[in-house]
Coordinates of C-alpha atoms in Angstrom, one line a residue:
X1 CA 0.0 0.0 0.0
X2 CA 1.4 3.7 -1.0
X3 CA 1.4 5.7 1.8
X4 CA 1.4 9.4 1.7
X5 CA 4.0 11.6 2.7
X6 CA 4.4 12.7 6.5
X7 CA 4.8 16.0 5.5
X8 CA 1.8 16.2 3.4
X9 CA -1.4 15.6 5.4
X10 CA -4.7 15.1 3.6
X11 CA -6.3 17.9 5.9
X12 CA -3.7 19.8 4.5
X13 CA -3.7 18.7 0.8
X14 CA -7.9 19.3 0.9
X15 CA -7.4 22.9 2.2
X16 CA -4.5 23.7 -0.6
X17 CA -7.1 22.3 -2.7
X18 CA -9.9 24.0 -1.8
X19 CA -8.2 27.3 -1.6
X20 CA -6.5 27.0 -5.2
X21 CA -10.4 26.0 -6.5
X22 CA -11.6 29.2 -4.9
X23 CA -8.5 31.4 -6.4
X24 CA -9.4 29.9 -9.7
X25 CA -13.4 30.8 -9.1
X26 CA -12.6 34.0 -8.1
X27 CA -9.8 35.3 -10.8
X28 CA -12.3 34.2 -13.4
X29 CA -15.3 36.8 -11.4
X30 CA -13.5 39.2 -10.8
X31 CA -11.6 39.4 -14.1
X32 CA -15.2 39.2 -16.0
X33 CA -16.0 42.2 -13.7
X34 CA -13.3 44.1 -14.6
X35 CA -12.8 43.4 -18.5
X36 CA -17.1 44.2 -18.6
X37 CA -16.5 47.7 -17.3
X38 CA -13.5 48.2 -19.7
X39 CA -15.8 46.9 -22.7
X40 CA -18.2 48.9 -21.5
X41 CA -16.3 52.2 -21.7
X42 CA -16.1 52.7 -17.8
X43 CA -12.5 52.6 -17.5
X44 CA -10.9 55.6 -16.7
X45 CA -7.2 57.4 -16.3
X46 CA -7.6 57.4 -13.0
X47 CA -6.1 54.9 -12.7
X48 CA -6.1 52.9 -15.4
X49 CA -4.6 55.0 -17.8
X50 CA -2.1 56.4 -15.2
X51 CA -0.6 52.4 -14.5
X52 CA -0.6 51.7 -17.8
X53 CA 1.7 54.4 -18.4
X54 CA 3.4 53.4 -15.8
X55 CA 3.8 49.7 -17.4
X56 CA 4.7 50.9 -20.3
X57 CA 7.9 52.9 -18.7
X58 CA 8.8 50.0 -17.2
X59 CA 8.9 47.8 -19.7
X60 CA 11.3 49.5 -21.8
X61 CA 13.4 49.6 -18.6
X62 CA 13.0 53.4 -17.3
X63 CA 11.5 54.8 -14.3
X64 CA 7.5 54.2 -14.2
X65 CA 6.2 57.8 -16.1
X66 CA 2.8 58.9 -16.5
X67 CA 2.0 62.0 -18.6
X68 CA -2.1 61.4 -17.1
X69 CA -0.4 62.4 -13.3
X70 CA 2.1 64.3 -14.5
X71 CA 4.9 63.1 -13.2
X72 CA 7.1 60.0 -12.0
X73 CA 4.7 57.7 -10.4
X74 CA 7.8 56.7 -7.9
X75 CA 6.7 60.1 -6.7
X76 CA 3.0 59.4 -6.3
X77 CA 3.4 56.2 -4.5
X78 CA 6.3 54.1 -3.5
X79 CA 5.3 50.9 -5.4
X80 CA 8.7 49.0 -6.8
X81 CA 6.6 46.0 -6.9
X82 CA 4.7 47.3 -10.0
X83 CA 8.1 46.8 -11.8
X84 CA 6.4 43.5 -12.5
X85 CA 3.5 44.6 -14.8
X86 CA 6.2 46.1 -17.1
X87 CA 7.3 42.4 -17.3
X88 CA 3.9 41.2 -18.2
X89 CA 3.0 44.6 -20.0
X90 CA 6.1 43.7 -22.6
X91 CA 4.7 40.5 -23.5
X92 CA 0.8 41.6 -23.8
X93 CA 0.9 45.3 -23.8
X94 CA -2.8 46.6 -23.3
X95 CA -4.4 47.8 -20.4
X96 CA -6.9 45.2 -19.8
X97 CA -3.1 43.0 -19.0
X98 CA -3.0 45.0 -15.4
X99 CA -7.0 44.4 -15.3
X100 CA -6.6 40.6 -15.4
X101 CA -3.3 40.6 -13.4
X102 CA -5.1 42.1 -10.8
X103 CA -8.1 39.7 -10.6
X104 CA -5.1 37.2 -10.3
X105 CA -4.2 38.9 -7.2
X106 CA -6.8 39.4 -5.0
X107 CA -8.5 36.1 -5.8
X108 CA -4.9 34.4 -4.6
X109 CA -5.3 36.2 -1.5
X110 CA -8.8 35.1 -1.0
X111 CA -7.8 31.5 -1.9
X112 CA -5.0 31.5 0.9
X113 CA -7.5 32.8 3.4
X114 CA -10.2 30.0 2.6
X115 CA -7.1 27.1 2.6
X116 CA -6.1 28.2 6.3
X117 CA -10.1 28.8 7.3
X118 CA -10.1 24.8 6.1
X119 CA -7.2 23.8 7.7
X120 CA -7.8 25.0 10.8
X121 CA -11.4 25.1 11.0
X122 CA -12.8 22.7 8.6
X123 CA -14.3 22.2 5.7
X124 CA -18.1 24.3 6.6
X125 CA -16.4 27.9 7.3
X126 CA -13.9 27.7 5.1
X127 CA -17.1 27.0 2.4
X128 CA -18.9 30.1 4.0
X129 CA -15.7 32.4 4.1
X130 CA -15.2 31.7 0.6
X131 CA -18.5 33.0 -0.2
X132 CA -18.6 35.6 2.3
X133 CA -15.0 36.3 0.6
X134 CA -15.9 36.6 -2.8
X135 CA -19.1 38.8 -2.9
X136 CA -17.2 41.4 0.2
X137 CA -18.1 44.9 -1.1
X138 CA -14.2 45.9 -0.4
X139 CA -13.2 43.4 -2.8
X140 CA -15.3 44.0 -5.4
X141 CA -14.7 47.8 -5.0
X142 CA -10.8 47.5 -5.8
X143 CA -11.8 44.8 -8.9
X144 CA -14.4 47.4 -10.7
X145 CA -12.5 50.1 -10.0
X146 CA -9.8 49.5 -12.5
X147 CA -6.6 48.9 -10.7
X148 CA -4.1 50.1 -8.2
X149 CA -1.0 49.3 -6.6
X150 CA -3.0 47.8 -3.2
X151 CA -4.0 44.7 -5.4
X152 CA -0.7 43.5 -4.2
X153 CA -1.5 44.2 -0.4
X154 CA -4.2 41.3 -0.5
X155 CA -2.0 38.1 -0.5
X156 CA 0.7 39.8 1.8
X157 CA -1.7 40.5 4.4
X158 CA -3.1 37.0 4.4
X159 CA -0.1 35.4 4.4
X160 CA 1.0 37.9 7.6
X161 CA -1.9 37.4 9.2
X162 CA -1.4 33.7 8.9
X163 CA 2.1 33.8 10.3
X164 CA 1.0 35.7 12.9
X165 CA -1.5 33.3 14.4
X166 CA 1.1 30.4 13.3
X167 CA 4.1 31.5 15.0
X168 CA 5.8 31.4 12.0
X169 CA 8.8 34.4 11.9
X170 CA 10.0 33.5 8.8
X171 CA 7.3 33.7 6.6
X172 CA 6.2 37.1 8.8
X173 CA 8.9 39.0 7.8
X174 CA 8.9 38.0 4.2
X175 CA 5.1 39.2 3.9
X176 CA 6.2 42.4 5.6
X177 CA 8.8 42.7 3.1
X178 CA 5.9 42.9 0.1
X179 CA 4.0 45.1 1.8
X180 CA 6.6 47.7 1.8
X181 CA 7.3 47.5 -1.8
X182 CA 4.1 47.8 -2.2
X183 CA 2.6 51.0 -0.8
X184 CA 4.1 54.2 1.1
X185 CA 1.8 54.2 4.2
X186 CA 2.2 50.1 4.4
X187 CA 5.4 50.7 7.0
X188 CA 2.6 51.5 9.4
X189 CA 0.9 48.4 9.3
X190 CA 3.7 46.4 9.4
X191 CA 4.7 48.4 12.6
X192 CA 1.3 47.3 14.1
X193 CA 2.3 44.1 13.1
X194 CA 5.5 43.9 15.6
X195 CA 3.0 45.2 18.5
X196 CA 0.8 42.4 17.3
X197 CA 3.6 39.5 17.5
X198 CA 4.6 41.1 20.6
X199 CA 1.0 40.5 22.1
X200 CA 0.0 37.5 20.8
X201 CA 3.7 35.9 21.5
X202 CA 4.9 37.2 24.8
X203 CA 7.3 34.3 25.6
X204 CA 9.6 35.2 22.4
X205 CA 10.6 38.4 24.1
X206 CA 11.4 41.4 22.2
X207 CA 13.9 40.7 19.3
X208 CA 11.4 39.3 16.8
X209 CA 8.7 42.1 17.3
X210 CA 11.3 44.8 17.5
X211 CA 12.3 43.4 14.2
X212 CA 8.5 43.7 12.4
X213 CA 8.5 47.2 14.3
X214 CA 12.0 48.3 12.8
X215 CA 11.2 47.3 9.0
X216 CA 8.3 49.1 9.5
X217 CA 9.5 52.4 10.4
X218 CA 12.5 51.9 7.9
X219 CA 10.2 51.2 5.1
X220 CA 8.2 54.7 5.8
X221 CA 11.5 56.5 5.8
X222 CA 12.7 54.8 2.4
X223 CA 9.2 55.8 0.9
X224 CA 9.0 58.9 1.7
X225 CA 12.6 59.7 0.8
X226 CA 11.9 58.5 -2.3
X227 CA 9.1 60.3 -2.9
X228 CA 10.5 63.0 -2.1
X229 CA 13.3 62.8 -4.8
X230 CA 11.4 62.1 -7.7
X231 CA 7.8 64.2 -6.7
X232 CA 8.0 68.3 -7.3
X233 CA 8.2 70.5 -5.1
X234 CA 7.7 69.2 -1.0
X235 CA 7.3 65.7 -2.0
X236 CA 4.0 63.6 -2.5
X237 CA 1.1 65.7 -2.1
X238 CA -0.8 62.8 -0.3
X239 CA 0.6 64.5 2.4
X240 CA -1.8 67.6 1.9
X241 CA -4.8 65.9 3.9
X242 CA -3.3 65.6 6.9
X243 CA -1.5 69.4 6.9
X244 CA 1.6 68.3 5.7
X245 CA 3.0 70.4 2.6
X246 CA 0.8 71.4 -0.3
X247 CA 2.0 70.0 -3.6
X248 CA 0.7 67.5 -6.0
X249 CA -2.5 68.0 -4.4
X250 CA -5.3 66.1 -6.1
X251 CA -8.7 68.2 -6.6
X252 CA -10.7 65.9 -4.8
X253 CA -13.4 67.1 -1.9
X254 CA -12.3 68.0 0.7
X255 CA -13.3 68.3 4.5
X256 CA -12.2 69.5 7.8
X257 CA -15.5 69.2 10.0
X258 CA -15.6 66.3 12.5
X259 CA -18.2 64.3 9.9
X260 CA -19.4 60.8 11.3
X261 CA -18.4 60.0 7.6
X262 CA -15.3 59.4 8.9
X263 CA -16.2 56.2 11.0
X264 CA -17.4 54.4 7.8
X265 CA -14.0 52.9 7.3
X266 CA -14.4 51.3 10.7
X267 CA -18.1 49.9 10.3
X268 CA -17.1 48.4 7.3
X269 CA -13.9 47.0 8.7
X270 CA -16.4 45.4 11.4
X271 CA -18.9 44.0 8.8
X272 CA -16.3 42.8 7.1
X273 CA -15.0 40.9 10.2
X274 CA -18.7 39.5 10.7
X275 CA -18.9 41.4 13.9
X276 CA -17.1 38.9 16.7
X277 CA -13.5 39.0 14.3
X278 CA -13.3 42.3 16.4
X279 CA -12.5 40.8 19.1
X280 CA -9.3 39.0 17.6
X281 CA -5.5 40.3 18.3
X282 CA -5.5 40.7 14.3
X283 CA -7.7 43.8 14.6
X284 CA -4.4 45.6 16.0
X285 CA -3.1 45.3 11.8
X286 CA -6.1 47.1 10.6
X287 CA -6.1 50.1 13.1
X288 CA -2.9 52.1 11.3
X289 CA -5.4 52.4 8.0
X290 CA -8.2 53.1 9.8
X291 CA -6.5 56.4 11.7
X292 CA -4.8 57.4 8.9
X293 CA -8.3 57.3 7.2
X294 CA -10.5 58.5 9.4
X295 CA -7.7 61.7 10.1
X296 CA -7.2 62.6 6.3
X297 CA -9.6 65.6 5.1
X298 CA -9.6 64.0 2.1
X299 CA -13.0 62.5 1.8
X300 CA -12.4 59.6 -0.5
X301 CA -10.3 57.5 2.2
X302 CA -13.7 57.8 4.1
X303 CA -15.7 56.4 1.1
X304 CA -16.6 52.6 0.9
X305 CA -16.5 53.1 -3.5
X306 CA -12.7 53.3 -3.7
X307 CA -10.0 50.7 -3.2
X308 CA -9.3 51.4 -0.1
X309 CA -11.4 49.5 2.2
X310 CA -9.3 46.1 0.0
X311 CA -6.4 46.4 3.1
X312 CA -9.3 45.4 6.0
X313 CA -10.8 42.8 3.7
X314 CA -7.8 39.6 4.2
X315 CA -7.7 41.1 8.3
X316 CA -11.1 41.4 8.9
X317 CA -11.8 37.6 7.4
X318 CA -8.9 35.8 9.0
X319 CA -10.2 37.6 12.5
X320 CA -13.2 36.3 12.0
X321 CA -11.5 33.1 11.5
X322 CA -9.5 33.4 14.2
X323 CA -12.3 34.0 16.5
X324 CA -14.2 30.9 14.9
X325 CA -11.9 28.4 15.2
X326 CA -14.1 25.8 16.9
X327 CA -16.5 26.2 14.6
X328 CA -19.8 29.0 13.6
X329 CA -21.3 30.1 16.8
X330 CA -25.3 28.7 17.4
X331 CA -27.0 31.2 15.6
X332 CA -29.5 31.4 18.5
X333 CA -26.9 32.9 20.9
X334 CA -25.6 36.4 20.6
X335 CA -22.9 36.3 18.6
X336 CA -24.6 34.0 16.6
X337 CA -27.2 36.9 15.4
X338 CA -23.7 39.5 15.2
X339 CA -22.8 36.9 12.5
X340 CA -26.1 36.5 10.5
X341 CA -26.5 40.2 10.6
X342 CA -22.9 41.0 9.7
X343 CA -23.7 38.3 6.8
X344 CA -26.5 39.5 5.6
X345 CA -24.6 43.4 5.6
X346 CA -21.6 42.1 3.8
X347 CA -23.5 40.2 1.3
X348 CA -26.0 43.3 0.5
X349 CA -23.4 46.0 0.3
X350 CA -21.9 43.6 -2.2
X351 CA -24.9 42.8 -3.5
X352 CA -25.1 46.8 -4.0
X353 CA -22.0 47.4 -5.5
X354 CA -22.6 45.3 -8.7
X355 CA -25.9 46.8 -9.2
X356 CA -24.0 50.9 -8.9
X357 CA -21.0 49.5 -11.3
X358 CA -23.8 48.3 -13.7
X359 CA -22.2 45.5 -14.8
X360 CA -23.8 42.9 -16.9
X361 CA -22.8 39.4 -18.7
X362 CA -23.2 41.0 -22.1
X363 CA -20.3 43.4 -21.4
X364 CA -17.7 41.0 -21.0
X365 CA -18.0 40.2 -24.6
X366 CA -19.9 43.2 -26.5
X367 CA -17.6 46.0 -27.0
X368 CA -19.9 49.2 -26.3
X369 CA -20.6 51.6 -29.2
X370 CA -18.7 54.4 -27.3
X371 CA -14.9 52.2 -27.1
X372 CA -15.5 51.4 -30.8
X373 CA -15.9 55.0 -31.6
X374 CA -12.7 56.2 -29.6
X375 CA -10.8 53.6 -31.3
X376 CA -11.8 54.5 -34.7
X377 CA -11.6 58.5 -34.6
X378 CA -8.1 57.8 -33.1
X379 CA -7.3 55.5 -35.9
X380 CA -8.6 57.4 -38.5
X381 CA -7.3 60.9 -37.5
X382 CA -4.2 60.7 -35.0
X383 CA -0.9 59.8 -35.9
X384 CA 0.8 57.3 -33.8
X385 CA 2.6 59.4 -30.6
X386 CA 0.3 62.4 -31.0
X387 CA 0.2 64.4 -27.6
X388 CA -3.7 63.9 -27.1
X389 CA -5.3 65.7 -24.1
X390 CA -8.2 63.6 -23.1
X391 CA -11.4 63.8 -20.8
X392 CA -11.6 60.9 -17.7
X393 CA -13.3 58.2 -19.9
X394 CA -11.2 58.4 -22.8
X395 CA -7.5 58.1 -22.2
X396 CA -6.9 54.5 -20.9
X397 CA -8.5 53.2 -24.7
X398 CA -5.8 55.2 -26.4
X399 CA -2.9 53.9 -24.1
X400 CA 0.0 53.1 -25.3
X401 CA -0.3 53.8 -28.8
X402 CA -0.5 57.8 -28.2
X403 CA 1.1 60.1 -26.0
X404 CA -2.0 61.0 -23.4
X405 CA -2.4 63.5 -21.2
X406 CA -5.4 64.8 -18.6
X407 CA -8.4 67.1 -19.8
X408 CA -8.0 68.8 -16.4
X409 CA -8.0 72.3 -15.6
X410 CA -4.9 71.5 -12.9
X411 CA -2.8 70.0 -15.0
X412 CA -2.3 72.2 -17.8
X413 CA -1.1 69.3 -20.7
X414 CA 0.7 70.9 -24.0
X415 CA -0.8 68.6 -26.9
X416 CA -1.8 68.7 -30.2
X417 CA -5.4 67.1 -29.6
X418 CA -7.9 67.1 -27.4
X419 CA -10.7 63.8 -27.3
X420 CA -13.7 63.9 -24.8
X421 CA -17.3 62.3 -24.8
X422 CA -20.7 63.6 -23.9
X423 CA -21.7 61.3 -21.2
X424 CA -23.9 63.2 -19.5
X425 CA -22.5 62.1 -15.7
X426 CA -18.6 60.9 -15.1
X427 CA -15.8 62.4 -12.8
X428 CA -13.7 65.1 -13.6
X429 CA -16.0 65.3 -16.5
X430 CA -15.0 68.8 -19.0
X431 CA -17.8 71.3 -18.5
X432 CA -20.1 71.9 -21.6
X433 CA -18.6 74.9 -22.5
X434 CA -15.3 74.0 -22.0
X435 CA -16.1 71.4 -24.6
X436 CA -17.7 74.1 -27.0
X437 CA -15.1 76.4 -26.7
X438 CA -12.2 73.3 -27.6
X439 CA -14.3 73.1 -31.0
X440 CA -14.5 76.5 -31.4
X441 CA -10.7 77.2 -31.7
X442 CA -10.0 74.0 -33.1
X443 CA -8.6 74.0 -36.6
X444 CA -10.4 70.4 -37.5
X445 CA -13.3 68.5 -35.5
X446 CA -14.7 65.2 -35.7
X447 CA -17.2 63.6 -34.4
X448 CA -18.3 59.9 -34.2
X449 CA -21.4 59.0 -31.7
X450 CA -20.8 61.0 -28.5
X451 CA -17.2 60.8 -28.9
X452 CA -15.6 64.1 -30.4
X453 CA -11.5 65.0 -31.1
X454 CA -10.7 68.1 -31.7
X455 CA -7.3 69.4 -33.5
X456 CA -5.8 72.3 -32.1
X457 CA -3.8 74.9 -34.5
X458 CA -0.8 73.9 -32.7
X459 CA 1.0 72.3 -30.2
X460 CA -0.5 74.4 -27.2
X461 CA -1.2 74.7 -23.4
X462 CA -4.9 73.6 -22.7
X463 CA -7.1 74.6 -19.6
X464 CA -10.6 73.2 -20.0
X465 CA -12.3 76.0 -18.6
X466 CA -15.3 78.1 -19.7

């Protein structure tokens, strides 16, 4: 009789399993999400069009350049992990690459959360995490809304999170190492981290969460050296919301007041957690994003339609987890009713958030009207390389084949075109006499469904104002 390896356990081979059948569930959902809105024309240049650029710098080997931000993305965010989509970028290069890639990503962090869930706590949650998982509101946020740089975050927190609760050092650090190449304000978490080893593991004594606590602070100070050498002026105007310099500044709303808007972050972190994961040590990881959050005037890191809510989602489930060990609590005792109602919350916000996005089956393989008509006054009427100025919805459609700039009244481009649509609601959208006033002085206009390029007279400074 064959007998299986001792280092190879069937628990263990069922979980890996398991997790890599949910992974290969969820990269297929949430890449058929992401490649409908980009059929659909939702996609946008922020941030599509922006990373794409960014790919694109990187695959011909120089520093990651986006003429949408204007300026080095190494001073935007300190994210040397994205040095990999100029590797894939180089072999497939076209924006919906970093679309897919990141589909790839998140559903391998939810796949390592539902293995450990049935390794340690059996096949039944692990089933109901993966569902809970998969249809989580902060997940499906960061997958419709094109991509950034915190896709990364998700498998590096649930593999910390993991260590953490395993004793496993090793594997701690090496997660902690990701996170810090992967975003600026990361160091913070992984500081919370070394408190969190420190709690959870008193008998080590101090070296090991002294060490967590150490690469954390070092890895703010290399970010935000960095971005201070490649950003203008002060440095990256992140910064701005919480008083700190003033340049780079995005022109997003902004507020100062003491709004209970701020809290959201933290309700959503607790849904996401199903309630009783509140109670586990791994709550400490998630409180850096939530201050940082909830102290920022800007009011997007408040907002549950962003990305940002994607660094809670692998700590909230594997606190829940952690919590649950033994099994779901009887839903007839209290914190069987938290976790029903905390269910039914997660799974309705999510629930919500496909029906805002609007997207639909038919989109992931029906190119809409307004794509088509981008891509054929572009081909038709720009040379390849023109310096095109283009409005929100536009610019990631004509990436990389021309040089594209922001439609923005901040960012002043110098181009030769200009390319906009007449969608009647979108953000950062060019007022309607803006737009009139582009044809106007333009030397040549065409015009093809709502879609409309103008040509200028000549290479000139354009400020989309009435």
């Amino acid at each position: 009789m064959t007998q299986l390896s001792p280092r190879v356990s069937p628990d263990r081979r069922s979980a890996v399993g398991l997790g890599a059948s949910v992974a290969v569930v969820a990269a297929v959902f949430y890449a058929l999400l992401a490649i409908g809105r980009w059929r659909a024309g939702n996609s946008a240049n922020y941030d599509l069009g922006i990373f794409a650029q960014g790919a694109d710098a990187w695959s011909r080997g120089q520093w990651p350049e986006s003429h949408i931000r204007g300026l080095s993305l190494l001073g935007d965010h300190f994210s040397p992990l994205l040095a990999s989509w100029g590797v894939l970028w180089h072999f497939w290069p076209t924006p919906p690459t970093l679309l897919i890639t990141q589909a790839v990503l998140l559903a391998a962090g939810l796949g390592v959360i539902v293995a450990y869930t049935r390794q340690v706590a059996g096949l039944r949650l692990a089933l109901f995490v993966a569902v809970v998982g998969l249809m989580s509101r902060a997940v499906l946020t960061t997958a419709m809304f094109d991509v950034h740089e915190v896709a990364y975050a998700a498998i590096a927190l649930a593999v910390l999170c993991i260590a953490l609760l395993q004793h496993r050092f090793g594997w701690a650090v090496a997660a902690s190492v990701w996170l810090l190449l992967t975003k600026e304000d990361m160091g913070l978490t992984v500081f919370a981290a070394g408190a969190c080893w420190w709690w959870m593991h008193r008998g080590d004594g101090w070296r090991r969460p002294l060490i967590l606590a150490g690469l954390g602070v070092a890895g703010v100070i290399v970010a935000m050296l960095v971005l201070g050498a490649f950003a203008p002026g002060s440095g990256t105007g992140y910064l701005a919301y919480f008083g700190i310099g003033s340049s780079n500044k995005l022109p997003v709303p902004e507020d100062h007041s003491l709004s209970p808007q701020r809290l959201l972050p933290v309700l959503m972190y607790v849904v996401t957690a199903l309630g009783i994961g509140v109670r586990s040590k791994l709550t400490l990881l998630a409180i850096p994003t939530l201050l940082w959050r909830a102290a920022s005037s800007n009011i997007h890191y408040w907002a549950l339609d962003f990305h940002y809510d994607l660094v809670l989602w692998p700590i909230g489930l594997l606190a829940f987890v952690d919590v649950c060990r033994k099994g779901l609590p009887r839903l007839r005792s209290r914190g069987g009713v938290v976790v029903a109602i905390a269910t039914v919350a997660s799974l309705a916000l999510g629930i919500a958030e496909l029906q805002q996005r609007a997207v639909t089956p038919s989109s992931t393989v029906r190119t809409a009207p307004v794509v088509r008509d981008i891509r054929s006054l572009a081909g038709d009427h720009l040379p390849k390389g023109a310096k095109v100025a283009t409005q929100m919805d536009v610019g990631p459609y004509l990436v990389p084949r021309y040089d594209v700039y922001s439609l923005r009244p901040d960012q002043r481009p110098r181009v030769d075109y200009v390319m906009f649509t007449d969608k009647a609601r979108w953000t950062y959208q060019v007022p309607v006499c803006a737009r009139r006033r582009l044809v106007r002085e333009g030397t040549e206009v065409w015009r093809r469904g709502i879609v409309t390029l103008v040509k200028l007279p000549s290479t000139q400074v354009i400020t989309p104002t009435c």
